[in-house]
Short mmCIF file of C-alpha atoms in Angstrom, two decimals:
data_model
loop_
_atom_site.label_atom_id
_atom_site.label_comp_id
_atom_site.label_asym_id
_atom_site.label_seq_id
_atom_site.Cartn_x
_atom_site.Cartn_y
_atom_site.Cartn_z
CA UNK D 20 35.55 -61.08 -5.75
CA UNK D 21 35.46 -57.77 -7.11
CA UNK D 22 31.24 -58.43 -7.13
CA UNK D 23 31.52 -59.59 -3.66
CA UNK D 24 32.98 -56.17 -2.59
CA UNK D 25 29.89 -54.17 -4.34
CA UNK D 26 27.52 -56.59 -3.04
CA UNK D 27 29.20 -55.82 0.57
CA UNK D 28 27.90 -52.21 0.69
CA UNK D 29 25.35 -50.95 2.44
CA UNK D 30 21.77 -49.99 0.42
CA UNK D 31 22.47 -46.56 -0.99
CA UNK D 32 19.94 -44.95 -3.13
CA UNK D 33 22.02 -42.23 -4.94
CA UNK D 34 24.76 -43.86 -6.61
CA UNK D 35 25.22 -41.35 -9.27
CA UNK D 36 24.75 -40.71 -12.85
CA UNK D 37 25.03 -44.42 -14.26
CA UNK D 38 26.04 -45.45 -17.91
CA UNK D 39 26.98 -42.09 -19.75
CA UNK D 40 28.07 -42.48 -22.67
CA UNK D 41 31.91 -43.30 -23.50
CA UNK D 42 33.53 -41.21 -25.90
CA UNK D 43 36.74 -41.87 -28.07
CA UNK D 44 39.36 -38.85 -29.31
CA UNK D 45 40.90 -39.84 -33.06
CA UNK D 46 44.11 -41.37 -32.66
CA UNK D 47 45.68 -37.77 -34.47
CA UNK D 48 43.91 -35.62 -31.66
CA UNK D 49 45.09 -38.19 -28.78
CA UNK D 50 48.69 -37.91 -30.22
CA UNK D 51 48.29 -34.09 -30.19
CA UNK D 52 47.05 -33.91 -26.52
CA UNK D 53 49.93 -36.32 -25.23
CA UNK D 54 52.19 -33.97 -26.75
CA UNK D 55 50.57 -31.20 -24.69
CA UNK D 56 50.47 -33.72 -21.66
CA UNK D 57 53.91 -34.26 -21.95
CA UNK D 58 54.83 -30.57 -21.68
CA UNK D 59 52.63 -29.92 -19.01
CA UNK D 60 54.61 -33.11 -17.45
CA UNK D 61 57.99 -31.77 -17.97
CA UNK D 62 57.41 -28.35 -16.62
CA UNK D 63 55.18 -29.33 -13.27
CA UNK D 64 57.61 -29.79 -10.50
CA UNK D 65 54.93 -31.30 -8.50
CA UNK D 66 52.19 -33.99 -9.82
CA UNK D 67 48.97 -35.06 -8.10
CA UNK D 68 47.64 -38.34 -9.71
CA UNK D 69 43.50 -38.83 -9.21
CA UNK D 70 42.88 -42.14 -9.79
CA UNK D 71 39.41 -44.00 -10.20
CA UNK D 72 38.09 -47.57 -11.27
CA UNK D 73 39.01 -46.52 -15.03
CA UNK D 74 42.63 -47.63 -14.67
CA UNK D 75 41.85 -51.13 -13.11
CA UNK D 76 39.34 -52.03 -16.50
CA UNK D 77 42.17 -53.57 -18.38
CA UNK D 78 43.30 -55.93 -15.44
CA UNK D 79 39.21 -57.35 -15.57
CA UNK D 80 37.60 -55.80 -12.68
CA UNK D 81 34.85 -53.75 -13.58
CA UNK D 82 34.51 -50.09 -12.80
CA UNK D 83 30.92 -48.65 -11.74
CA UNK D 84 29.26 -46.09 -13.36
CA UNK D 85 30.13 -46.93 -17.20
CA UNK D 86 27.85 -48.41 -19.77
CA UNK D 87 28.68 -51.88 -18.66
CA UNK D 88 29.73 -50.61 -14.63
CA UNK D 89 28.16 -52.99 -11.65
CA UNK D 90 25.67 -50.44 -10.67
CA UNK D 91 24.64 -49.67 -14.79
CA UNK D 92 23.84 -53.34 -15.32
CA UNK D 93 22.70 -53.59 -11.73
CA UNK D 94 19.58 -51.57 -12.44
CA UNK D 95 18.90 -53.89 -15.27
CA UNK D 96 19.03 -56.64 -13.46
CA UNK D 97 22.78 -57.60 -15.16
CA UNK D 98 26.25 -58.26 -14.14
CA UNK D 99 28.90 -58.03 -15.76
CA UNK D 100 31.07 -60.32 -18.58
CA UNK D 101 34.23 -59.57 -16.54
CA UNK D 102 34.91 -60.20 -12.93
CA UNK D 103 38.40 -61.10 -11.86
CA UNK D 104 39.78 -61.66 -8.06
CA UNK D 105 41.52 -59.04 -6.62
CA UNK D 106 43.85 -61.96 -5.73
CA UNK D 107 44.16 -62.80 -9.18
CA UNK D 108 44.40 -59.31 -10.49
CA UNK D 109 47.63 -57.53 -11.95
CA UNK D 110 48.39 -53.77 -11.90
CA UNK D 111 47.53 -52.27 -15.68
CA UNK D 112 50.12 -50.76 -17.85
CA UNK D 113 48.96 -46.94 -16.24
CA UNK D 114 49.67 -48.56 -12.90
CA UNK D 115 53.22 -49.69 -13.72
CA UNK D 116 53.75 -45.96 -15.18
CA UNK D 117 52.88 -44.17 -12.86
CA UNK D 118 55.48 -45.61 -10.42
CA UNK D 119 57.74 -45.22 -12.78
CA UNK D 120 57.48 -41.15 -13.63
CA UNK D 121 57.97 -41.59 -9.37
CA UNK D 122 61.05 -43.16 -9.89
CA UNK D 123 62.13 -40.92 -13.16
CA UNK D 124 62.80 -38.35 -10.60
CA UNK D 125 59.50 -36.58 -10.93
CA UNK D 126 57.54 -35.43 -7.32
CA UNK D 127 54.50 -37.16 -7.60
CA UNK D 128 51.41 -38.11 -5.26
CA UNK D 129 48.62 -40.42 -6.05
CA UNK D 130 44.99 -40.25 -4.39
CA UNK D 131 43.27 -43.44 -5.04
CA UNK D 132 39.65 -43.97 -4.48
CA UNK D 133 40.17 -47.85 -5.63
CA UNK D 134 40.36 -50.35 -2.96
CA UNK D 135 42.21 -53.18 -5.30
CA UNK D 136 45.50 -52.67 -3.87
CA UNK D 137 46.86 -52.53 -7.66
CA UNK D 138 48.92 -48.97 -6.89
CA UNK D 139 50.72 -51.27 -3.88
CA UNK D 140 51.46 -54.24 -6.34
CA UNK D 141 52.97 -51.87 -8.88
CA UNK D 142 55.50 -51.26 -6.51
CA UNK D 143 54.41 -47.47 -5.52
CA UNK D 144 55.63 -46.37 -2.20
CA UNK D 145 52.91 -46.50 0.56
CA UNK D 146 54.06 -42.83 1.83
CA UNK D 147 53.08 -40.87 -2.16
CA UNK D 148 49.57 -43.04 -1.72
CA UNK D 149 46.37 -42.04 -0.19
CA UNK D 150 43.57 -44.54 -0.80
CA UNK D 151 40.53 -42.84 0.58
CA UNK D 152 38.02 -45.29 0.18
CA UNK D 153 40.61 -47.96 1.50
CA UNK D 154 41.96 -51.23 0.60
CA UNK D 155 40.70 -54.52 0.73
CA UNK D 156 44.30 -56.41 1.29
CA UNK D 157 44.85 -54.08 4.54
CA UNK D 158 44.05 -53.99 8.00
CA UNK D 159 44.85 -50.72 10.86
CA UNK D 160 45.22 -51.04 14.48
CA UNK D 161 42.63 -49.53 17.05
CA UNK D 162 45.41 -48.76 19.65
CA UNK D 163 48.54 -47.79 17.91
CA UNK D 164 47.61 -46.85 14.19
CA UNK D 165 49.79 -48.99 12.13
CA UNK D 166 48.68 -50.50 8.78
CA UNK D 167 48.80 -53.89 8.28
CA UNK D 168 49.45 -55.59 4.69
CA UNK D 169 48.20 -59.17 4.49
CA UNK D 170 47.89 -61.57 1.58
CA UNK D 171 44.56 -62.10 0.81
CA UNK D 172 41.57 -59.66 0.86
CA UNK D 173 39.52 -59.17 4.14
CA UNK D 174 36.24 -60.50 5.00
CA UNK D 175 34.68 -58.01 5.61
CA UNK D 176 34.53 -54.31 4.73
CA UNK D 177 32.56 -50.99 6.61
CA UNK D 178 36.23 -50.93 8.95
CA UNK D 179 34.82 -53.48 10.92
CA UNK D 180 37.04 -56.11 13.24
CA UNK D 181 38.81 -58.41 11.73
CA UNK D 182 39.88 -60.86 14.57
CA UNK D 183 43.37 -60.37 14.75
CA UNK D 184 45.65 -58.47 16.80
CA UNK D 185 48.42 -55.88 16.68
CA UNK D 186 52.14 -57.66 17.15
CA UNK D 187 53.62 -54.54 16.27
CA UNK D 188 56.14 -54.19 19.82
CA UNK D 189 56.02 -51.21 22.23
CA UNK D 190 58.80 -49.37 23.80
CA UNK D 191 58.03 -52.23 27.09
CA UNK D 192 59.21 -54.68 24.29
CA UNK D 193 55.51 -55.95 24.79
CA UNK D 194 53.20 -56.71 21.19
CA UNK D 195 50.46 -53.78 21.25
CA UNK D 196 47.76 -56.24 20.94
CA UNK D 197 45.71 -53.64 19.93
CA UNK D 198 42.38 -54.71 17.72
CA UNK D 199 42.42 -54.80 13.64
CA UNK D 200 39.61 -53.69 11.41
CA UNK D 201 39.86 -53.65 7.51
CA UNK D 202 40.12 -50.46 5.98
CA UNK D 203 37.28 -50.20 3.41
CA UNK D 204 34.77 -47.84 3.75
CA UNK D 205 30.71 -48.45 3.45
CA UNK D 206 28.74 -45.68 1.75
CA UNK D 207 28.32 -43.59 5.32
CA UNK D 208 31.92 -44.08 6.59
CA UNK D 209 33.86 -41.12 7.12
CA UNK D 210 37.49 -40.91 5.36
CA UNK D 211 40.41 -41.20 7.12
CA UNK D 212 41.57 -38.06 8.28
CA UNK D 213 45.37 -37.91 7.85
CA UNK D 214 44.82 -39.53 3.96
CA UNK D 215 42.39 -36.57 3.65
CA UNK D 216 44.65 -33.91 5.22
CA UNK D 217 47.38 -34.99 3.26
CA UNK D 218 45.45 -35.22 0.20
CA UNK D 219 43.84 -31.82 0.02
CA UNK D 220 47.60 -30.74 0.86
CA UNK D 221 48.94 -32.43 -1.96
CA UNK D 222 46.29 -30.95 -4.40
CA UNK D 223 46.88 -27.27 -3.31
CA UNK D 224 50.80 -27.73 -3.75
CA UNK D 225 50.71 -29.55 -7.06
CA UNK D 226 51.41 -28.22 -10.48
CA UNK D 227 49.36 -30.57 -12.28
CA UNK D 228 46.50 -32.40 -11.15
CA UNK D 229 45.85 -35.55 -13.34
CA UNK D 230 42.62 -37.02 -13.61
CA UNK D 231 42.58 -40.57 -14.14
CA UNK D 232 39.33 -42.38 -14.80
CA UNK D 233 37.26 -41.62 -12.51
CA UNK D 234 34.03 -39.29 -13.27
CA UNK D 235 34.59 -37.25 -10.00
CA UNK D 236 31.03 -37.94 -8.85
CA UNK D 237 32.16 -38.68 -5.01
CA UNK D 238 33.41 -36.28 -2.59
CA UNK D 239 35.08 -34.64 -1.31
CA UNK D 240 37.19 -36.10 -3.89
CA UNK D 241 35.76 -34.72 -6.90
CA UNK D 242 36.49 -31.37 -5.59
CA UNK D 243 40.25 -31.57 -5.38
CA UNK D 244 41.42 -30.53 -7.93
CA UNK D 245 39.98 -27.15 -7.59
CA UNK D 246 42.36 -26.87 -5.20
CA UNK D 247 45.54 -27.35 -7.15
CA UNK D 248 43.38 -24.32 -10.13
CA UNK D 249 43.04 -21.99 -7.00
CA UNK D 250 46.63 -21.91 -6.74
CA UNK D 251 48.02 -21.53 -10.04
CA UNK D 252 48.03 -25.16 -11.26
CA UNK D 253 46.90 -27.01 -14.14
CA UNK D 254 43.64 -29.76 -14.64
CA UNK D 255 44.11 -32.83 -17.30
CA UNK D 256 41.74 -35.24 -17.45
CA UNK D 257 42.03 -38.86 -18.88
CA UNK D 258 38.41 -40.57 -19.12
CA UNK D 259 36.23 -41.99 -20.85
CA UNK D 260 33.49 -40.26 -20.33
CA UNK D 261 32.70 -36.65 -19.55
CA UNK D 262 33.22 -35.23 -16.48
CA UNK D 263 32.39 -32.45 -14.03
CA UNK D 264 35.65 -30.93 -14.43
CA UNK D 265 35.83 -30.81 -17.89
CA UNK D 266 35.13 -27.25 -18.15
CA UNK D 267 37.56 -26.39 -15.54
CA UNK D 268 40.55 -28.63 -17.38
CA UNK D 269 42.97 -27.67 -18.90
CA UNK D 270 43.03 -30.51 -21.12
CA UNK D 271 40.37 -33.49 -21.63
CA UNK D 272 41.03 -36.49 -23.74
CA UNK D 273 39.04 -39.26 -24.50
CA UNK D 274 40.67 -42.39 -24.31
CA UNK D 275 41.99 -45.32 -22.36
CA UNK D 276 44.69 -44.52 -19.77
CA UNK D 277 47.24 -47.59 -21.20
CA UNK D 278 47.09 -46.76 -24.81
CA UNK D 279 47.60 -42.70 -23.11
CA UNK D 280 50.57 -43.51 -21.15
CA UNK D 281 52.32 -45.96 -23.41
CA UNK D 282 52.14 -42.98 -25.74
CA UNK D 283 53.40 -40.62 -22.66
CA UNK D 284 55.74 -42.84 -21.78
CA UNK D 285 57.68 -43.15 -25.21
CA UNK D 286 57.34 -39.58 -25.21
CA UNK D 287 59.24 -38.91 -22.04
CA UNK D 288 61.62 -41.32 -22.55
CA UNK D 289 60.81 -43.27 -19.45
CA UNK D 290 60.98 -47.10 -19.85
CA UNK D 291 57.94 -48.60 -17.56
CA UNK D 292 59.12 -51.72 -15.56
CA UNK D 293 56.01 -54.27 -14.82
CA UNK D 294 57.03 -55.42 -11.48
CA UNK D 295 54.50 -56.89 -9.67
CA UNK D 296 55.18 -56.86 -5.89
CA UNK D 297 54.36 -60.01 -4.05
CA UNK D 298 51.83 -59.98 -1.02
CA UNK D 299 52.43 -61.59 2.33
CA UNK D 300 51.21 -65.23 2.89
CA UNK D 301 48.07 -65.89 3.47
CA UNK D 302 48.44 -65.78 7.62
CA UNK D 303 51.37 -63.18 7.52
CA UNK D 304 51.18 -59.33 8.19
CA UNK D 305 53.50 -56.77 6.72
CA UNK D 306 53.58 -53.68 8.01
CA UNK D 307 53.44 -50.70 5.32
CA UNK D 308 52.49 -47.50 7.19
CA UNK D 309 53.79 -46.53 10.82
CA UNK D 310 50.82 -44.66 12.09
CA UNK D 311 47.51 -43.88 11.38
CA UNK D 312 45.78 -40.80 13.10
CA UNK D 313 41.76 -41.11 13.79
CA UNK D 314 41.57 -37.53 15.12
CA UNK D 315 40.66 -34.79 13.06
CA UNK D 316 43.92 -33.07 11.92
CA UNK D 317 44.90 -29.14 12.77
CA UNK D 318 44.08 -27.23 9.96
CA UNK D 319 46.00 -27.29 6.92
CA UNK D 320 47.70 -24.08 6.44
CA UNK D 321 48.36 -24.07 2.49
CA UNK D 322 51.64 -22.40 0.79
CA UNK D 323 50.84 -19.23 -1.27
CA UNK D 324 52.69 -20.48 -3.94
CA UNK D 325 53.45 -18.86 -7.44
CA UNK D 326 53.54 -15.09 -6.71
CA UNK D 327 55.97 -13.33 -8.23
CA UNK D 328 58.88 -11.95 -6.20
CA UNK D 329 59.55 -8.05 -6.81
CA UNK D 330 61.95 -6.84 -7.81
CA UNK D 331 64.31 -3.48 -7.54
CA UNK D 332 62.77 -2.43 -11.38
CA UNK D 333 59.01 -3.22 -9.49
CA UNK D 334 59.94 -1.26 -6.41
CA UNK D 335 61.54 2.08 -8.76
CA UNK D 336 57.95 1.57 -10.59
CA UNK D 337 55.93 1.73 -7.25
CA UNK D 338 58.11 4.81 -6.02
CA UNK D 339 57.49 6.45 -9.15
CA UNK D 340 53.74 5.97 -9.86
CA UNK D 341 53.38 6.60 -6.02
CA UNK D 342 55.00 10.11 -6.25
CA UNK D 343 53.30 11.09 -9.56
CA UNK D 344 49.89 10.11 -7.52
CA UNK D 345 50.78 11.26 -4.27
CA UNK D 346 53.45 14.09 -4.47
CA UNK D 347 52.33 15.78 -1.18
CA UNK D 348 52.70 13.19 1.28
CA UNK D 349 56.59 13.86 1.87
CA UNK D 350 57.41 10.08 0.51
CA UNK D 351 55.09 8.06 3.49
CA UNK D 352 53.45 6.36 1.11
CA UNK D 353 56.48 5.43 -1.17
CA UNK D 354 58.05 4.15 2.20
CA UNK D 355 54.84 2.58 2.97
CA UNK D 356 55.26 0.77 -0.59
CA UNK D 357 58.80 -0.11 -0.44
CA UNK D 358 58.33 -1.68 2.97
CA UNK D 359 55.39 -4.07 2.32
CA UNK D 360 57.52 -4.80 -0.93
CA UNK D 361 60.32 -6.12 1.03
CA UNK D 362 58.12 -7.69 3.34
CA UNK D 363 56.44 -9.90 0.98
CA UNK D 364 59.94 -10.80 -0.53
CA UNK D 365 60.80 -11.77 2.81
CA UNK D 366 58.27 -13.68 3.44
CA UNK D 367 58.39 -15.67 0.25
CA UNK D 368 62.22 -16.53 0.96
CA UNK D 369 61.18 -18.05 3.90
CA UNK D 370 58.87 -20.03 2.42
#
C-alpha cells in the first residue's frame, strides 16, 4: 500500500538528492550525545518534534530518498524488499516515545510530513499534531472543516472527493452534508494553512527543535527550524544521513531513532507504553479535529522570547555610564534610559 501511495503522485521531476549515503555514530559517541540530548530535554520547556519517513523504517514502510528509498531504487528500475500496509502497520518504538515525553509532563508539538497515520495510532493527541503533507486514514469537510478519521486508507489522494458526506450536526440539528476529500497532498498542492500557521508558531516558541529522520529537502518544512535558532532555541538532529541543517545544529547523531530513544528514554526515566489505538470500522467516521480553516491565516505575530529582564543593578549601570558620557544634558538622557528600561520590563510582564 505504502507503493500504491508513491505510485499515486503526480510526475515530478525534482525529487531531490536520492540515495546519500547513511552514516553510523559508534555506540560510545551515540551514548555521549544522548547524554547531551537528554540535558537539552530536561531544560527546554517547550519541544518541537520534526518528523520524516525515517521513524516509520522499522514498522516496514519504506522511506524515500535513502539508499534503498522508493524514488533511489525507482531510478534503477527497483522496488523495494519491504512494503507493508498502512493497515497493517504499527507505530515504531520513537512513535510510542514520543507520546509518552507528551504525557511525562513535557510541552511538546510534533510536525509530521508522513501521511501513515502512525503518530495517531500511538495514541498522540490530534491538537500537538500537524501533518502537513496529510494523512491517508483521514478525510475534511468542504463546508464545515471538520476532520474525519476512518478505518481504512482513502482511495485516492491530491484532496480529491471522496464520496461521502459530512454527518457532523448543525446548530438546526440538521447533518452538514457538506462534501469529503482525503487529505493527502500531490506534489503541487498547497499545505493546509492553519497546520502551517500553527507550525511555524510552534517552531518560533520552542526550545528545542528535534529533527527526526527526515533530510529536510521539502519546504517550507525544511526551513523551520531556523525559526526556533532565530529565537534563542536549540537544533538536534537524529538521521541517518546528512542533512542541510547540520551545520546549523546543535547536535547531529547518526543513528536510528529507536535504538536513540530507548537510550533517551532509560535516561529520563520515562517508561514508553506501546499502545496502539484502534481505527474506526471500515464504514465508520470518527471525528478527531473540530475545524479546519482553508483561508489564509492573519499573520503570525511571534513572542520575543528570551530577553533578559533589567534589572535595578542594569538601570544604576545605564544612569551611570549615561552621565559619565553625557554629563551636560541635565539627566534627559538618563530619564530617557530609565524609561525605555521600564518599558521593556513592562512589556515583557505582559507577555
Amino acid at each position: 500500500m505504502s507503493l500504491n501511495y508513491a505510485a499515486s503522485l503526480s510526475k515530478y521531476p525534482d525529487k531531490g538528492v536520492l540515495g546519500k549515503e547513511e552514516l553510523i555514530d559508534s555506540s560510545a559517541k551515540v551514548e555521549q550525545k544522548v547524554l547531551l540530548l537528554a540535558d537539552a530535554i530536561r531544560r527546554a520547556q517547550k519541544i518541537v518534534f520534526i518528523t520524516g519517513a525515517g521513524i516509520s523504517t522499522s514498522s516496514g514502510i519504506p522511506d524515500f530518498r535513502g539508499p534503498n528509498g522508493v524514488w533511489t531504487l525507482e531510478e534503477k528500475g527497483l522496488q523495494p524488499t519491504i512494503n507493508v500496509d498502512f493497515e497493517l502497520a504499527k507505530p515504531t518504538f520513537t512513535h510510542f516515545a514520543l507520546n509518552s515525553i507528551l504525557q511525562s509532563g513535557k510541552s511538546c508539538y510534533v510536525i509530521s510530513q508522513n501521511v501513515d497515520n502512525l503518530h495517531l495510532k500511538s495514541g498522540f493527541p490530534r491538537e500537538n499534531l500537524s501533518e502537513l503533507h496529510g494523512n491517508i486514514f483521514t478525510e475534511r469537510c468542504l463546508s464545515c472543516g471538520k476532520e474525519y478519521l476512518r478505518g481504512t486508507p482513502t482511495k485516492t489522494i491530491g484532496l480529491k472527493k471522496t464520496g461521502r458526506l459530512c454527518t457532523t450536526l448543525k446548530s438546526s440539528n440538521r447533518p452538514c452534508r457538506g462534501k469529503l476529500v482525503d487529505s493527502v497532498l500531490d506534489w503541487e498542492d498547497s499545505l493546509p494553512w492553519d497546520e502551517l500557521a500553527e507550525s511555524e508558531y510552534q517552531c518560533s516558541m520552542a526550545d528545542l527543535c528535534l529533527i527526526l529522520g527526515t533530510s529536510l529537502q521539502i519546504q517550507p518544512v525544511g526551513n523551520m527550524p531556523f525559526k526556533t535558532k532565530r529565537y534563542g532555541g536549540e537544533i538536534m538532529i537524529i538521521n541517518l544521513q546528512k542533512t542541510r541543517m547540520d551545520q546549523h545544529a546543535d547536535l547531529v547523531i547518526h543513528e536510528k531513532c529507536d535504538k536513540v530513544f530507548k537510550l533517551l528514554c532509560s535516561e529520563l526515566r520515562i517508561e514508553v507504553e506501546e499502545n496502539v489505538v484502534t481505527l474506526p470500522c471500515s464504514n465508520e467516521l470518527r471525528v478527531i479535529k473540530e475545524a479546519y480553516r482553508c483561508d489564509p491565516p492573519p499573520i503570525v505575530k511571534y513572542k520575543v522570547k528570551r530577553i533578559k529582564v533589567c534589572t535595578e543593578d542594569d538601570i544604576n549601570s545605564v544612569k551611570i555610564k549615561t552621565e559619565n558620557e553625557h554629563s551636560d544634558t541635565n539627566g534627559s538622557a538618563v530619564k530617557g534610559a530609565v524609561e525605555t528600561v521600564n518599558t521593556v520590563n513592562t512589556a515583557l510582564k505582559l507577555e
